[in-house]
Coordinates of C-alpha atoms in Angstrom, one line a residue:
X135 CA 3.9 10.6 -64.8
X136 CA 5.2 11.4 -61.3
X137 CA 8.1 13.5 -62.8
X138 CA 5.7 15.7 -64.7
X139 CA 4.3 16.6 -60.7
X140 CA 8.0 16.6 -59.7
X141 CA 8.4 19.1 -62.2
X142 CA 5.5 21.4 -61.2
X143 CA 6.0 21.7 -57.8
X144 CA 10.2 22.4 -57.9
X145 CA 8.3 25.1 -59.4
X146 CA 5.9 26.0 -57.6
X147 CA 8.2 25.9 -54.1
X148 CA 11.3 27.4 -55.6
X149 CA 8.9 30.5 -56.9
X150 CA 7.0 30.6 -53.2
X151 CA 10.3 30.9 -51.5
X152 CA 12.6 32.8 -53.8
X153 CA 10.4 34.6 -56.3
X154 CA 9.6 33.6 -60.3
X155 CA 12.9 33.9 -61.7
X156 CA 14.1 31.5 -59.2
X157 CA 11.2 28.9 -60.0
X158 CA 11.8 29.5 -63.6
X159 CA 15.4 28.7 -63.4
X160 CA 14.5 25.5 -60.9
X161 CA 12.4 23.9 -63.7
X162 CA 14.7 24.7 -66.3
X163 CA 17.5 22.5 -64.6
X164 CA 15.6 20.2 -63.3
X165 CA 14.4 19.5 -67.0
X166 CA 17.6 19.2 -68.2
X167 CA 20.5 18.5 -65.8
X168 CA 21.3 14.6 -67.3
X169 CA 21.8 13.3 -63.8
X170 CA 18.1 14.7 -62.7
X171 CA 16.5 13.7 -66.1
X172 CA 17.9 10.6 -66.3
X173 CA 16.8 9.8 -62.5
X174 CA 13.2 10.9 -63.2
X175 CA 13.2 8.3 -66.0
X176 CA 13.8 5.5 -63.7
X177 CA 10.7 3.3 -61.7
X178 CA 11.3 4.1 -58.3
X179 CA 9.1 4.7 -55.0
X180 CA 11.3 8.4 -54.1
X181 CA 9.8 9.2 -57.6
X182 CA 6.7 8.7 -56.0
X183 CA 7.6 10.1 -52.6
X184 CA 8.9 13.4 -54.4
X185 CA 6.0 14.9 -55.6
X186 CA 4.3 14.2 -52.3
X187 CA 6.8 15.2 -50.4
X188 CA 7.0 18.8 -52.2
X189 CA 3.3 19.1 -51.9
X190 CA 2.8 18.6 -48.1
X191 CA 5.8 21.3 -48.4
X192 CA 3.8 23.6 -50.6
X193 CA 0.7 23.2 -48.2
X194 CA 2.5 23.8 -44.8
X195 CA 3.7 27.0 -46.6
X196 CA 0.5 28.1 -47.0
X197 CA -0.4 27.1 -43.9
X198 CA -2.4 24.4 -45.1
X199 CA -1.7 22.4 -41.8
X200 CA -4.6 19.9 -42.2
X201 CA -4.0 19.3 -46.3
X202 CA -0.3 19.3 -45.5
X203 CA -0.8 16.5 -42.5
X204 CA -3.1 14.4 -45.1
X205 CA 0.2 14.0 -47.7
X206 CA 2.8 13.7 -45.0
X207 CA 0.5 10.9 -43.5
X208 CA 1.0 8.7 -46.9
X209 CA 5.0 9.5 -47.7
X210 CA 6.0 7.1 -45.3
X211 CA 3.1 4.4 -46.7
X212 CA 5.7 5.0 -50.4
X213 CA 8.9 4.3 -48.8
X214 CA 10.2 4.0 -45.5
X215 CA 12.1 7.1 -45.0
X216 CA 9.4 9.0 -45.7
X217 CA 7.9 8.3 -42.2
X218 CA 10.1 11.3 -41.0
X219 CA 8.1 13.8 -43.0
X220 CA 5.7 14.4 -40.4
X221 CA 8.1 15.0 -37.7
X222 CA 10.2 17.1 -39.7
X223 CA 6.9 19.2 -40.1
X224 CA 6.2 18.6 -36.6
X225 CA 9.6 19.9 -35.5
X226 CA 9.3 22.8 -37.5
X227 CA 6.2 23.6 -36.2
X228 CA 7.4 23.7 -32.9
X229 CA 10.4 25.9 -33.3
X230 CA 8.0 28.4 -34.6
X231 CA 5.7 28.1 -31.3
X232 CA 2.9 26.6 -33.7
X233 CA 1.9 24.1 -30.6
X234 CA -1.5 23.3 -31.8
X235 CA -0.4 22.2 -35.4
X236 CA 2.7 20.2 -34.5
X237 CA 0.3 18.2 -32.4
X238 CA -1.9 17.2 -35.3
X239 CA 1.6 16.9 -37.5
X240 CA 2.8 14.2 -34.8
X241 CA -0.6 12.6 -34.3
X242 CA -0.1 12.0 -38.6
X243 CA 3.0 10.1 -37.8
X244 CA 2.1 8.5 -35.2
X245 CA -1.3 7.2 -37.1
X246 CA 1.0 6.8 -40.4
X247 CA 3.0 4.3 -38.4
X248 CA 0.7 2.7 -36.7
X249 CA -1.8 2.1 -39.6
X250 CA 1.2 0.9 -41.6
X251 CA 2.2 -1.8 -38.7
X252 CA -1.1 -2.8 -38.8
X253 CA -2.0 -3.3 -42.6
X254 CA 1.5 -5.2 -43.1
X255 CA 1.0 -7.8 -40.2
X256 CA -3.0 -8.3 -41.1
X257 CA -2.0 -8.2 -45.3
X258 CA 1.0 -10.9 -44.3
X259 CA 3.2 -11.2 -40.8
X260 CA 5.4 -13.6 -41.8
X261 CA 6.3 -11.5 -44.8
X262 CA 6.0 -8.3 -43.7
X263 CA 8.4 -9.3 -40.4
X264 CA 10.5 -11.0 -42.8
X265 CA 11.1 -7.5 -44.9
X266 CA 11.2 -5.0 -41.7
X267 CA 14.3 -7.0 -40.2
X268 CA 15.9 -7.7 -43.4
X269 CA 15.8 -3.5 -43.7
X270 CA 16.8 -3.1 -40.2
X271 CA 19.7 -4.6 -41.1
X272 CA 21.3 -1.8 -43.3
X273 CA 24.1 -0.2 -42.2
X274 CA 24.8 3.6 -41.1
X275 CA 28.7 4.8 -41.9
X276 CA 30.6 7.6 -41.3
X277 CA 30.9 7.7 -45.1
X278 CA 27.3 7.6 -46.4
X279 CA 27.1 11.0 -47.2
X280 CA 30.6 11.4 -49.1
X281 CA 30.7 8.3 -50.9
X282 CA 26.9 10.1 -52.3
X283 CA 28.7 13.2 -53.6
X284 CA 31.9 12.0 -55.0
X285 CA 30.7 9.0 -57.1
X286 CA 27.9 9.5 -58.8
X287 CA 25.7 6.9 -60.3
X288 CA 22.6 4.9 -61.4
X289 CA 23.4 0.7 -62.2
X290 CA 27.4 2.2 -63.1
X291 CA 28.7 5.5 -62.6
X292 CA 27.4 8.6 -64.1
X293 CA 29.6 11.4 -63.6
X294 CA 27.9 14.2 -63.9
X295 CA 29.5 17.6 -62.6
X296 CA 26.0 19.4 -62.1
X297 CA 24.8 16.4 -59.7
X298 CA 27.7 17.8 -57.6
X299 CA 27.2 21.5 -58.2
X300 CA 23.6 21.0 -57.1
X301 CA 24.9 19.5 -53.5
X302 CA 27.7 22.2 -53.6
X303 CA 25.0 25.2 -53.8
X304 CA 22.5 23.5 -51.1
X305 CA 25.2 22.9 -48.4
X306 CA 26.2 27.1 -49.3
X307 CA 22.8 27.8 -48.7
X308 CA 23.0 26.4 -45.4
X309 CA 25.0 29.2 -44.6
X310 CA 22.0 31.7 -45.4
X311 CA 19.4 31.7 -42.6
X312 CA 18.3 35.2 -41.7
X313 CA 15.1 35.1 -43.8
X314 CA 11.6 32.8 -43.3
X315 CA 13.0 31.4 -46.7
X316 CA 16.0 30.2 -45.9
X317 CA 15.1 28.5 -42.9
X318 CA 12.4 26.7 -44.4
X319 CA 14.6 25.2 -47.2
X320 CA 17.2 24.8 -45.0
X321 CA 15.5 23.3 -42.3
X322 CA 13.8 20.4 -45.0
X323 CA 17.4 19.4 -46.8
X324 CA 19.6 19.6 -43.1
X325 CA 17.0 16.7 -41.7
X326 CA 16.5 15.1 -45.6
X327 CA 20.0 14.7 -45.1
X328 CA 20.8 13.5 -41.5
X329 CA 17.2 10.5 -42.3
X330 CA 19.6 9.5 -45.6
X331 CA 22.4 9.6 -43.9
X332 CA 21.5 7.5 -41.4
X333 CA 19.3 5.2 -43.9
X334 CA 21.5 5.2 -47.5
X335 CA 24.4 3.1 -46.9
X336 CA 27.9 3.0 -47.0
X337 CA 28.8 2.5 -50.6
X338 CA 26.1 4.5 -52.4
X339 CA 24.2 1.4 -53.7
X340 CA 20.9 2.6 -53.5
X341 CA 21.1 6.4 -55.5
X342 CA 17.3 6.5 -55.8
X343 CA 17.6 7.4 -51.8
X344 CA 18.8 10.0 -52.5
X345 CA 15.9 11.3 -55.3
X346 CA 14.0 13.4 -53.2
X347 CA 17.1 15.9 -52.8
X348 CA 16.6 16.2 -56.0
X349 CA 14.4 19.2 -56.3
X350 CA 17.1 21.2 -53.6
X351 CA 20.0 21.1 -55.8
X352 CA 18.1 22.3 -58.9
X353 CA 16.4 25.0 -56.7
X354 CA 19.6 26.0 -55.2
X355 CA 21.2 25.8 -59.4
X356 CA 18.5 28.1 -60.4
X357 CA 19.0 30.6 -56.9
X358 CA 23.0 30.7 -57.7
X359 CA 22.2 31.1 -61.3
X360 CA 19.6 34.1 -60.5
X361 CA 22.2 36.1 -58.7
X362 CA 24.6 35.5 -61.3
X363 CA 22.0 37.0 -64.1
X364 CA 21.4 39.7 -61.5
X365 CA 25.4 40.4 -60.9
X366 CA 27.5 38.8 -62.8
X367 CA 30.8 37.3 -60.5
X368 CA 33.5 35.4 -61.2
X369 CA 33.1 33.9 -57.8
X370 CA 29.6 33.1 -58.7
X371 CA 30.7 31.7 -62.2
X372 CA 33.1 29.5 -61.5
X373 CA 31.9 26.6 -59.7
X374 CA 29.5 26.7 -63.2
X375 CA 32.4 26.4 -65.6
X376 CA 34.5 23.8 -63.6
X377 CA 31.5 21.5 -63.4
X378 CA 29.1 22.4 -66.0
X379 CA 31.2 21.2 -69.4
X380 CA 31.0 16.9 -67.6
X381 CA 28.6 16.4 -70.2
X382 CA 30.9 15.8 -72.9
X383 CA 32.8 13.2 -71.0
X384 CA 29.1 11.5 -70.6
X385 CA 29.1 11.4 -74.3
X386 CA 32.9 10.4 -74.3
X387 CA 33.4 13.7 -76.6
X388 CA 37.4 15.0 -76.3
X389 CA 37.9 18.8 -76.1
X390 CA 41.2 18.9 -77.0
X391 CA 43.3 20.5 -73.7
X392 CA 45.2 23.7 -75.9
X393 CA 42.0 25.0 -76.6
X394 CA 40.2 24.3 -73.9
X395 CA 43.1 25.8 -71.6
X396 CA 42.8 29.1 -74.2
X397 CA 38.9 29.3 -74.0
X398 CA 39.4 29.2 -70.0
X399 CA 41.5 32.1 -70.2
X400 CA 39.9 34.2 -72.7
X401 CA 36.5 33.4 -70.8
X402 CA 37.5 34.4 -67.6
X403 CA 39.1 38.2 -68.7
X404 CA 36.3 40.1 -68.5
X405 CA 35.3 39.0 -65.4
X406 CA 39.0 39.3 -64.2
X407 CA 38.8 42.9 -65.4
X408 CA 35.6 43.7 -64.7
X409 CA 34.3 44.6 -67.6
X410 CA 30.9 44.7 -66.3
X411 CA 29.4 44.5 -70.1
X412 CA 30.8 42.0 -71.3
X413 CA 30.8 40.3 -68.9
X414 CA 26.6 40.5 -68.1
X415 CA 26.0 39.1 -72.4
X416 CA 28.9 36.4 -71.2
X417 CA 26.9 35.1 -68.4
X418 CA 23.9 34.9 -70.7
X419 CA 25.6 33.0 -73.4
X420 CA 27.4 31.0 -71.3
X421 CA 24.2 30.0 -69.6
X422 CA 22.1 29.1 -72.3
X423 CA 25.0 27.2 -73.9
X424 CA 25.4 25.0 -70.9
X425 CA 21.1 24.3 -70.8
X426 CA 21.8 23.4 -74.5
X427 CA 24.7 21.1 -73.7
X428 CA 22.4 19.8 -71.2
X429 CA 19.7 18.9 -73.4
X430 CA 22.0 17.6 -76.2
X431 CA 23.1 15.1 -73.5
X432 CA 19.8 13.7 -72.0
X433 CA 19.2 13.1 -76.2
X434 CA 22.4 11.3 -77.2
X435 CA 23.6 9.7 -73.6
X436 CA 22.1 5.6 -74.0
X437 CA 19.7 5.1 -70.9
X438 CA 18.6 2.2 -71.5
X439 CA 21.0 -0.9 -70.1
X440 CA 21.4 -4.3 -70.2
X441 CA 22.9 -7.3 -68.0
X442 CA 23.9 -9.0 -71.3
X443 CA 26.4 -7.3 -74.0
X444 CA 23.6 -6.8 -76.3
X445 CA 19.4 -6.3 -74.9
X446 CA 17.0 -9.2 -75.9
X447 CA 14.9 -8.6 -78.6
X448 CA 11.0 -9.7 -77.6
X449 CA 10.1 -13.0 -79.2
X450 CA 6.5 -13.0 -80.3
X451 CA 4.6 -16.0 -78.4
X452 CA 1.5 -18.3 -80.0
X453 CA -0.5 -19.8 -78.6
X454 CA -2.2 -23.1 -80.0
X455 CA -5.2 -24.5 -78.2
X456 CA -5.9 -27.1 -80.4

């Protein structure tokens, strides 16, 4: 249920910052990427924290201060990390000489915090104590962040190419930061990043930390993708064909290498050329091919896993009272 909010509001902030087409194209991969689809299926807290996270994001855009400091106040209450949200805001705030509402963003943190302190030692000390130092005890490594983008996975890796093309276009936008728009997305993923980094790991054995990126990479897909539509480029199309195709290695489907070395080269021509219209209905295709692929994926790829070789079967239990 979550995901269907997750959904929305990719939506909703990908059109507010970069126009309809853009939201459009967010949902669309966020709805059938395998690595996103497959993450939204899965019972985690970021699932939670996602939605909430985007909304307070959606508010403050708005300008919503007060409805965006009532949201940010509870992301930290879902999972730990989320405790930054309000000082991101805060931070934000403050760099655009807002004074007045970063206050009220760092008095919600501060209250977050505090209330949270408070309702886990009165609900259980020993407990509660028990679980903050056993967290405390993770570890922060120089090779969080890489080990997160070169081996993806869930209980086993998943190797999907679009995970990484979704990092690859977020860390490019980075480099964009003359407009409001820019900054704003950019400012939210660079300190995502740096709490995660800090907070994920060494050996990528927590993924779902890593959930609320989520609706970046599929908002910075559906940006790259826009401008593609809008000009087609073999710069732009590239990084599409050399990781879009993974899904058939997800279904363990062999493309045999002649042909696929021929359809590389026969693809790439136009674009080579400029043959500007062929290569604008090539773009199209191509795109609507790989969403299809996509979606033939997230159908076929098995999802559900077991410890044992095969899953148990329920057992129907009686009861007797007599």
């Amino acid at each position: 249920v979550a995901s269907i909010f997750t959904l929305w509001l990719t939506y909703v902030l990908g059109k507010n910052l970069f126009g309809e087409a853009v939201g459009r194209l967010s949902l669309l991969f966020l709805a059938t990427v395998p690595y996103y689809v497959v993450a939204h299926r899965q019972s985690f807290l970021e699932n939670f924290l996602t939605p909430l996270f985007l909304g307070s994001l959606i508010l403050l855009r708005k300008n919503k201060i007060y409805w965006a400091a009532i949201l940010a106040f509870f992301c930290g209450w879902i999972k730990i990390p989320g405790f930054a949200v309000p000082l991101m805001m805060a931070l934000w705030l403050w760099r655009k000489k807002e004074a007045k509402a970063a206050a009220i963003m760092l008095v919600t943190g501060a209250t977050s915090i505090l209330s949270y302190l408070g309702y886990g030692l009165l609900a259980g000390k020993e407990a509660f104590l028990f679980i903050l130092a056993n967290q405390s005890d993770r570890g922060a490594f120089v090779s969080s962040f890489f080990n997160t983008i070169t081996n993806p996975r869930f209980y086993g890796e998943f190797h999907d190419g679009w995970y990484i093309l979704g990092f690859i276009f977020s860390l490019v936008m980075l480099t964009k930061f003359n407009q409001e728009k820019f900054k704003f997305y950019n400012w939210f993923l660079s300190l995502w990043l740096l709490v995660l980094f800090l907070t994920a790991g060494r050996f990528n054995n927590s993924p779902w930390y890593y959930y609320p990126l989520i609706p970046f990479g599929a908002m910075a897909i559906g940006y790259f993708a826009n401008q593609l539509l809008k000009k087609p480029s073999l710069f732009l199309i590239l990084p599409f064909w050399l990781l879009g195709f993974t899904g058939f290695d997800l279904l363990k489907i062999e493309i045999n290498p002649t042909c696929l070395r021929l359809a590389t080269i026969f693809f790439f021509i136009p674009f080579v050329l400029n043959l500007k219209k062929i290569s604008f209905w090539l773009v199209r295709i191509f795109l609507i091919a790989l969403v299809l692929l996509n979606i033939y994926v997230t159908l076929r790829y098995p999802t559900v896993h077991c410890l044992e070789e095969r899953c148990l079967a329920p057992k129907k239990v009686i009861l007797n009272y007599d």
